[in-house]
Structure formats: structure tokens, C-alpha cells
C-alpha positions as protocol buffer text, in pm:
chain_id: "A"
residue {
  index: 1
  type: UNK
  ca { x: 6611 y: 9716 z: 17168 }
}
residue {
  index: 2
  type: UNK
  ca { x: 6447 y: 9773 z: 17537 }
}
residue {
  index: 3
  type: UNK
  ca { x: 6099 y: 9768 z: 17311 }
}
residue {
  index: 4
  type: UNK
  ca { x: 6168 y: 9445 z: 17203 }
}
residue {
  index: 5
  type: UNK
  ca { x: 6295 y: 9283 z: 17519 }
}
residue {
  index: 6
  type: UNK
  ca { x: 5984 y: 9431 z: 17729 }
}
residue {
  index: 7
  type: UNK
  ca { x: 5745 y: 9282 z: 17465 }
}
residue {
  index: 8
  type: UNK
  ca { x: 5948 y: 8923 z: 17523 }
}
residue {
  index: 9
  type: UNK
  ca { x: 5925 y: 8977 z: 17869 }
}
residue {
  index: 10
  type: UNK
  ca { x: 5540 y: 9043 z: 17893 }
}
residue {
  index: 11
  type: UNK
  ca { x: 5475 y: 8766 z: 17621 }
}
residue {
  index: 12
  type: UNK
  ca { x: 5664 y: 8501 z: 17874 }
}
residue {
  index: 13
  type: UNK
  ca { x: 5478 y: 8653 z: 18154 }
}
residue {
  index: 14
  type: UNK
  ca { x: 5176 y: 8599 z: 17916 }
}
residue {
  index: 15
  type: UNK
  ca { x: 5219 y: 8265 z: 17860 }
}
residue {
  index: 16
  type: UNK
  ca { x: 5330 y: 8159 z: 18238 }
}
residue {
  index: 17
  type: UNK
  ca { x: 4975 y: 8324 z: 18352 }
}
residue {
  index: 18
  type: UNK
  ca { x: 4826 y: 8095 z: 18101 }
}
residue {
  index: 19
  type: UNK
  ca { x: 5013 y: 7790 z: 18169 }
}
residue {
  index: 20
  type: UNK
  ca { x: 5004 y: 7796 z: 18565 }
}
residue {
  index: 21
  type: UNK
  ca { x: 4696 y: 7613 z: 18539 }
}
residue {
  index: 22
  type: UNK
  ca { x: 4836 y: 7289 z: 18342 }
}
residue {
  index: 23
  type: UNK
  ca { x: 4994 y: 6996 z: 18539 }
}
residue {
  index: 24
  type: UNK
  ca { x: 5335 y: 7065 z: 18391 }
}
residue {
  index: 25
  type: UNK
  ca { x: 5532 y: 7340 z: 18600 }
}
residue {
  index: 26
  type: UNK
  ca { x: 5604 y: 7584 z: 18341 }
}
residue {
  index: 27
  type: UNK
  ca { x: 5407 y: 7861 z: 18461 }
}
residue {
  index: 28
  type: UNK
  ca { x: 5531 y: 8009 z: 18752 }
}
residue {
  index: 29
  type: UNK
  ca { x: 5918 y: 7950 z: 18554 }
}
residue {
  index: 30
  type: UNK
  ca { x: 5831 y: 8170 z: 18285 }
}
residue {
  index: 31
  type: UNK
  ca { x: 5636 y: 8412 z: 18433 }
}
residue {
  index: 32
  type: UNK
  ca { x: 5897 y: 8474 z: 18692 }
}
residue {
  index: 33
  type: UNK
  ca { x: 6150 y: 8479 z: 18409 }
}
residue {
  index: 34
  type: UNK
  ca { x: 5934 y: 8725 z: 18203 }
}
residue {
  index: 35
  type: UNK
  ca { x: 5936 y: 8960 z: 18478 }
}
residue {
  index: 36
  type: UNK
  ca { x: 6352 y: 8938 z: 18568 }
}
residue {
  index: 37
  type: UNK
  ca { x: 6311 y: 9029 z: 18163 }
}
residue {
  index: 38
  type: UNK
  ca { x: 6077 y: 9311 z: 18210 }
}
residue {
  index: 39
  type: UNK
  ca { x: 6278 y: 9481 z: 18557 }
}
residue {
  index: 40
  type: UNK
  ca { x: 6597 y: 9432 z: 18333 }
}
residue {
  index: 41
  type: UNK
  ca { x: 6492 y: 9631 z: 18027 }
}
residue {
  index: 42
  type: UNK
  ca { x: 6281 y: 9875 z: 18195 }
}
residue {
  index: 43
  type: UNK
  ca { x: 6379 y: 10135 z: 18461 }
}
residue {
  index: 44
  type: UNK
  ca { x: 6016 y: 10224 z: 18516 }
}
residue {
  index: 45
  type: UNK
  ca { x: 5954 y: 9862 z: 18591 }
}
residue {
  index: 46
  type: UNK
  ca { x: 6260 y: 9842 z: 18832 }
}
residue {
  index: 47
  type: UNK
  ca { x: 6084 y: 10170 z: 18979 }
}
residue {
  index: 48
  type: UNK
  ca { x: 5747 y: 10034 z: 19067 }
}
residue {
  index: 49
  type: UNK
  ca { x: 5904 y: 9725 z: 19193 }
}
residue {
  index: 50
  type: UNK
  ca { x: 6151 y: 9901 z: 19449 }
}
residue {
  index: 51
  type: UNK
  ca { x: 5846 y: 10107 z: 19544 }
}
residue {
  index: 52
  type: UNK
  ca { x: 5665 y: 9831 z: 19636 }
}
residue {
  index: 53
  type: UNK
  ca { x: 5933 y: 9627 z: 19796 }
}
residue {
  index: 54
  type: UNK
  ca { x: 5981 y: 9978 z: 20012 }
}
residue {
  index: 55
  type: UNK
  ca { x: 5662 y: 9981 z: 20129 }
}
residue {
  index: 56
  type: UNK
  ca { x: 5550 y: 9630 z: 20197 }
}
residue {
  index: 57
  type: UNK
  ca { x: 5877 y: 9450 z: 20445 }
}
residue {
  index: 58
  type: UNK
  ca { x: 5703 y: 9097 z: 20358 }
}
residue {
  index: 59
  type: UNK
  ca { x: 5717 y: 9134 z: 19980 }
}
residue {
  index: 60
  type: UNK
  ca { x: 6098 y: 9228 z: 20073 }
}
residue {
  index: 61
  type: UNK
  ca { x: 6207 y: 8955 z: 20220 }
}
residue {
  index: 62
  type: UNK
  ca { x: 6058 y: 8750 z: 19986 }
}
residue {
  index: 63
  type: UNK
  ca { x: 6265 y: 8902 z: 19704 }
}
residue {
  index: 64
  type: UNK
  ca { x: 6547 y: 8894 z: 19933 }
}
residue {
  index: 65
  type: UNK
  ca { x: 6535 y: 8487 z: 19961 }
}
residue {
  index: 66
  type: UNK
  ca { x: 6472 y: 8481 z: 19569 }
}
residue {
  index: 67
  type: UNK
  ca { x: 6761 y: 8682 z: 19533 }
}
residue {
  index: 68
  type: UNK
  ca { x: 6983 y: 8423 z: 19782 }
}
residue {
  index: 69
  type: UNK
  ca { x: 6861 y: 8129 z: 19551 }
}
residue {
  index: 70
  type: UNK
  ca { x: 6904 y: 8278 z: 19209 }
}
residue {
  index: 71
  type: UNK
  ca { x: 7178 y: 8195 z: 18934 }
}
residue {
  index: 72
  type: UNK
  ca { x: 7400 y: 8569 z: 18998 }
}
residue {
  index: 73
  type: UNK
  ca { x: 7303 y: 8719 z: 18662 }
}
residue {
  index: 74
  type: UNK
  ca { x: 6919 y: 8723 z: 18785 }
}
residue {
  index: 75
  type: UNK
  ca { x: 7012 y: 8778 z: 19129 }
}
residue {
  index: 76
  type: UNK
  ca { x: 7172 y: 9095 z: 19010 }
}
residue {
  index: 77
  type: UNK
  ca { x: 6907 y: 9252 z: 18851 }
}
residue {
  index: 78
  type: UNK
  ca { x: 6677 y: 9146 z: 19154 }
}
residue {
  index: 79
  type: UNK
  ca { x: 6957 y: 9336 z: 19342 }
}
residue {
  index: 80
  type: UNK
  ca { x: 6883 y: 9675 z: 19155 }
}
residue {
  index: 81
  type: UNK
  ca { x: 6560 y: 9694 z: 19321 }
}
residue {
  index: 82
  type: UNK
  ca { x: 6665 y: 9688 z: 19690 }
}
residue {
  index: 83
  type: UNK
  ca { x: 6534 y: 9982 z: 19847 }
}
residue {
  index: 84
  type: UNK
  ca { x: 6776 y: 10233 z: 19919 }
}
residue {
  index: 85
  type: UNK
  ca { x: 6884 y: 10233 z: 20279 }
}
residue {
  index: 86
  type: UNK
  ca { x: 7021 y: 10537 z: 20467 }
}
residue {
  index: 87
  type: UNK
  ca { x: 7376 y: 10477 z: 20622 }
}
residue {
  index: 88
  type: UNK
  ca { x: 7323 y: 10544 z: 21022 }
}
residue {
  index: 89
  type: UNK
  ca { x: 7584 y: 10740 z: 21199 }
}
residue {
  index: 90
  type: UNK
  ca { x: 7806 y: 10554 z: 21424 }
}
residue {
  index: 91
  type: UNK
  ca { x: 7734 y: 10538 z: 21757 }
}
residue {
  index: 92
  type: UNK
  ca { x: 7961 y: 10716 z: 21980 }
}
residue {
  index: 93
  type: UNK
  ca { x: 8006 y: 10588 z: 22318 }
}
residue {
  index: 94
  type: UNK
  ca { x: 8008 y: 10867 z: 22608 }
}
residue {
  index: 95
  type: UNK
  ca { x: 8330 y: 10798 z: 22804 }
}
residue {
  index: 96
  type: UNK
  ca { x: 8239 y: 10617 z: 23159 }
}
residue {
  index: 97
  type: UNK
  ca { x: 8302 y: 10786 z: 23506 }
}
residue {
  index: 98
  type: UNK
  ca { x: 8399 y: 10587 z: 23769 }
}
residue {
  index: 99
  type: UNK
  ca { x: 8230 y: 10664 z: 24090 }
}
């Protein structure tokens, strides 16, 4: 089933690439739509994509305002690719002597 879903996602990436060219807006649609198909069904996908979004903080926050503006279902999957953040300790505050 995840073969069949990756091929449908690289086919509508496919055909957005093709189509970003023609005055109708339909490419950047479907090829955004092929690859919310593509990180769904794959993990490696998902991977690679968190790796990058890791590693370059503009490419971040641009996922991060797709993900604000996105139906929930896509926004979830976008979600999934955050790059893991380590908790901080809390800051402990030294107790104040008065002089």
C-alpha cells in the first residue's frame, strides 16, 4: 500500500513540475500535495526532510508558516518532521543576599 501511495505522490509531484509553467495555478498545488503524499507514506522521506529542516533554520520556518496555514490533516504530517528539540533544564535562581 505505501508503494502505491509513494508512486501517486511522485506522479502529482510529476505533473505539478510540469504544469508550473502554464498560466493556470495547478502546479505548485499538486506538487506540494504530492510531496505531503510522499512524507506521509514514507518514513525515509519524513527523514530527509527533518534533516534538512534541522540543518537549514530558514527552510524551518518556512515549513513552520505552511504548517500554521494548512487544513490539520496536512498540517499534521508537516508536524512529524519538526526537528526534535532537547527540553532545557529549568533555570534555578540563586537565592539573593541582601547587603
Amino acid at each position: 500500500m505505501k508503494l502505491i501511495w509513494s508512486v501517486i505522490a511522485l506522479f502529482l509531484f510529476a505533473l505539478g513540475l510540469a504544469t508550473v509553467w502554464l498560466p493556470i495555478p495547478t502546479g505548485v498545488p499538486l506538487m506540494a500535495f504530492g510531496l505531503i503524499l510522499l512524507i506521509g507514506s514514507s518514513r525515509k522521506a519524513a527523514r530527509i526532510l527533518r534533516k534538512r529542516r534541522k540543518t537549514g533554520r530558514r527552510l524551518n520556518s518556512l515549513f513552520i508558516w505552511i504548517e500554521d496555514r494548512t487544513p490539520s490533516q496536512f498540517a499534521r504530517i508537516l508536524r512529524r518532521t519538526r526537528p526534535a528539540t532537547r527540553p532545557t533544564a529549568p533555570q534555578q535562581q540563586l537565592p539573593q543576599t541582601s547587603s
